[in-house]
mmCIF file of C-alpha atoms in Angstrom:
data_model
loop_
_atom_site.group_PDB
_atom_site.id
_atom_site.type_symbol
_atom_site.label_atom_id
_atom_site.label_comp_id
_atom_site.label_asym_id
_atom_site.label_seq_id
_atom_site.Cartn_x
_atom_site.Cartn_y
_atom_site.Cartn_z
ATOM 1 C CA UNK J 1 -0.253 0.309 0.303
ATOM 2 C CA UNK J 2 2.824 2.394 1.141
ATOM 3 C CA UNK J 3 4.332 2.141 -2.855
ATOM 4 C CA UNK J 4 0.563 3.292 -4.286
ATOM 5 C CA UNK J 5 -0.291 5.886 -0.936
ATOM 6 C CA UNK J 6 3.635 7.502 -2.781
ATOM 7 C CA UNK J 7 2.430 6.598 -5.947
ATOM 8 C CA UNK J 8 -0.705 8.935 -5.877
ATOM 9 C CA UNK J 9 0.287 11.652 -3.316
ATOM 10 C CA UNK J 10 3.460 12.959 -6.146
ATOM 11 C CA UNK J 11 0.855 12.390 -8.928
ATOM 12 C CA UNK J 12 -1.582 14.686 -7.529
ATOM 13 C CA UNK J 13 0.200 17.249 -6.397
ATOM 14 C CA UNK J 14 2.138 17.199 -9.216
ATOM 15 C CA UNK J 15 -1.816 17.943 -10.679
ATOM 16 C CA UNK J 16 -2.191 20.520 -8.535
ATOM 17 C CA UNK J 17 1.023 22.452 -8.834
ATOM 18 C CA UNK J 18 0.481 21.616 -12.879
ATOM 19 C CA UNK J 19 -2.803 24.613 -12.366
ATOM 20 C CA UNK J 20 -1.954 26.499 -10.140
ATOM 21 C CA UNK J 21 0.933 26.918 -12.260
ATOM 22 C CA UNK J 22 -1.256 28.015 -14.913
ATOM 23 C CA UNK J 23 -1.702 24.884 -16.977
ATOM 24 C CA UNK J 24 -5.201 23.907 -18.226
ATOM 25 C CA UNK J 25 -6.435 20.435 -18.262
ATOM 26 C CA UNK J 26 -8.883 19.908 -20.700
ATOM 27 C CA UNK J 27 -11.331 17.874 -20.866
ATOM 28 C CA UNK J 28 -10.923 15.895 -24.752
ATOM 29 C CA UNK J 29 -14.641 13.989 -24.270
ATOM 30 C CA UNK J 30 -16.704 17.567 -22.983
ATOM 31 C CA UNK J 31 -13.792 20.220 -24.395
ATOM 32 C CA UNK J 32 -14.551 21.427 -20.530
ATOM 33 C CA UNK J 33 -11.069 22.684 -18.126
ATOM 34 C CA UNK J 34 -11.140 20.876 -14.988
ATOM 35 C CA UNK J 35 -10.385 21.940 -11.289
ATOM 36 C CA UNK J 36 -10.041 18.498 -9.940
ATOM 37 C CA UNK J 37 -6.727 16.939 -9.800
ATOM 38 C CA UNK J 38 -8.775 13.723 -8.433
ATOM 39 C CA UNK J 39 -10.546 13.527 -11.093
ATOM 40 C CA UNK J 40 -7.954 13.784 -12.698
ATOM 41 C CA UNK J 41 -5.495 11.433 -11.296
ATOM 42 C CA UNK J 42 -8.600 8.844 -11.682
ATOM 43 C CA UNK J 43 -9.436 8.889 -15.869
ATOM 44 C CA UNK J 44 -5.322 8.864 -16.532
ATOM 45 C CA UNK J 45 -5.168 5.789 -13.315
ATOM 46 C CA UNK J 46 -8.344 3.951 -15.562
ATOM 47 C CA UNK J 47 -6.865 5.296 -18.653
ATOM 48 C CA UNK J 48 -10.095 7.001 -20.066
ATOM 49 C CA UNK J 49 -7.817 9.098 -22.821
ATOM 50 C CA UNK J 50 -9.930 12.432 -20.773
ATOM 51 C CA UNK J 51 -6.885 13.551 -20.436
ATOM 52 C CA UNK J 52 -3.419 14.384 -22.142
ATOM 53 C CA UNK J 53 -0.499 13.654 -20.529
ATOM 54 C CA UNK J 54 1.145 16.781 -20.237
ATOM 55 C CA UNK J 55 4.835 17.451 -20.390
ATOM 56 C CA UNK J 56 5.224 20.311 -18.186
ATOM 57 C CA UNK J 57 7.638 20.886 -15.233
ATOM 58 C CA UNK J 58 6.271 22.181 -12.004
ATOM 59 C CA UNK J 59 8.853 24.965 -9.988
ATOM 60 C CA UNK J 60 10.233 22.719 -7.632
ATOM 61 C CA UNK J 61 9.166 25.070 -4.793
ATOM 62 C CA UNK J 62 5.427 24.384 -5.783
ATOM 63 C CA UNK J 63 4.819 20.211 -6.446
ATOM 64 C CA UNK J 64 7.494 20.441 -3.194
ATOM 65 C CA UNK J 65 3.795 22.953 -1.518
ATOM 66 C CA UNK J 66 1.575 20.474 -2.858
ATOM 67 C CA UNK J 67 2.725 16.902 -1.918
ATOM 68 C CA UNK J 68 2.586 18.522 1.439
ATOM 69 C CA UNK J 69 -0.879 20.011 1.020
ATOM 70 C CA UNK J 70 -1.954 16.936 -0.609
ATOM 71 C CA UNK J 71 -0.710 14.723 2.084
ATOM 72 C CA UNK J 72 -1.558 17.027 4.787
ATOM 73 C CA UNK J 73 -5.083 16.716 3.309
ATOM 74 C CA UNK J 74 -5.341 12.931 3.344
ATOM 75 C CA UNK J 75 -4.349 13.015 6.538
ATOM 76 C CA UNK J 76 -6.920 15.394 7.923
ATOM 77 C CA UNK J 77 -9.326 14.040 6.149
ATOM 78 C CA UNK J 78 -9.288 10.931 4.604
ATOM 79 C CA UNK J 79 -11.180 7.742 7.685
ATOM 80 C CA UNK J 80 -9.476 4.505 6.529
ATOM 81 C CA UNK J 81 -7.238 3.441 9.300
ATOM 82 C CA UNK J 82 -5.108 1.091 7.057
ATOM 83 C CA UNK J 83 -3.902 4.880 4.931
ATOM 84 C CA UNK J 84 -4.251 6.400 7.988
ATOM 85 C CA UNK J 85 -1.339 4.194 9.696
ATOM 86 C CA UNK J 86 0.974 3.783 5.864
ATOM 87 C CA UNK J 87 0.647 7.556 6.328
ATOM 88 C CA UNK J 88 2.091 7.701 9.830
ATOM 89 C CA UNK J 89 4.638 4.618 8.809
ATOM 90 C CA UNK J 90 9.304 5.321 8.713
ATOM 91 C CA UNK J 91 8.467 3.930 5.463
ATOM 92 C CA UNK J 92 6.407 6.335 3.877
ATOM 93 C CA UNK J 93 7.929 9.397 5.667
ATOM 94 C CA UNK J 94 11.071 8.531 4.111
ATOM 95 C CA UNK J 95 9.994 7.260 1.078
ATOM 96 C CA UNK J 96 8.649 11.268 0.855
ATOM 97 C CA UNK J 97 11.483 12.410 2.141
ATOM 98 C CA UNK J 98 13.670 10.635 -0.862
ATOM 99 C CA UNK J 99 10.909 12.650 -3.327
ATOM 100 C CA UNK J 100 11.651 15.929 -1.351
ATOM 101 C CA UNK J 101 15.079 16.078 -1.514
ATOM 102 C CA UNK J 102 15.085 14.733 -5.186
ATOM 103 C CA UNK J 103 13.115 17.389 -6.135
ATOM 104 C CA UNK J 104 15.159 20.418 -3.936
ATOM 105 C CA UNK J 105 18.284 18.899 -5.963
ATOM 106 C CA UNK J 106 16.414 19.605 -9.485
ATOM 107 C CA UNK J 107 16.053 22.630 -8.072
ATOM 108 C CA UNK J 108 19.665 23.316 -8.081
ATOM 109 C CA UNK J 109 20.524 21.261 -11.282
ATOM 110 C CA UNK J 110 17.734 21.620 -13.120
ATOM 111 C CA UNK J 111 17.021 18.429 -13.732
ATOM 112 C CA UNK J 112 14.042 16.220 -13.600
ATOM 113 C CA UNK J 113 13.516 14.369 -10.505
ATOM 114 C CA UNK J 114 13.473 10.513 -11.262
#
């Protein structure tokens, strides 16, 4: 569950950051701009083809800010005890800290973290 949750948190953070920095996720099926990172994530996960995968990059500070906000929202608003337990696990915290370090390294090197 930890790996899935880390992937989900990073994806949601990236979508939020892109939207904050001016990228519009236009639903190809409806022609409408989507403002919910959860809807966008679910469409990508289900391979609906409703959205194009952007090649845009977020600013490192924006991505880190959104990463922490997404985690905070999950801690505060998620009622699932298994998810809360995972969020509080050392493995999850270490994985998120490692990703934040990659983001910070990118800020100074100009490289995209993998």
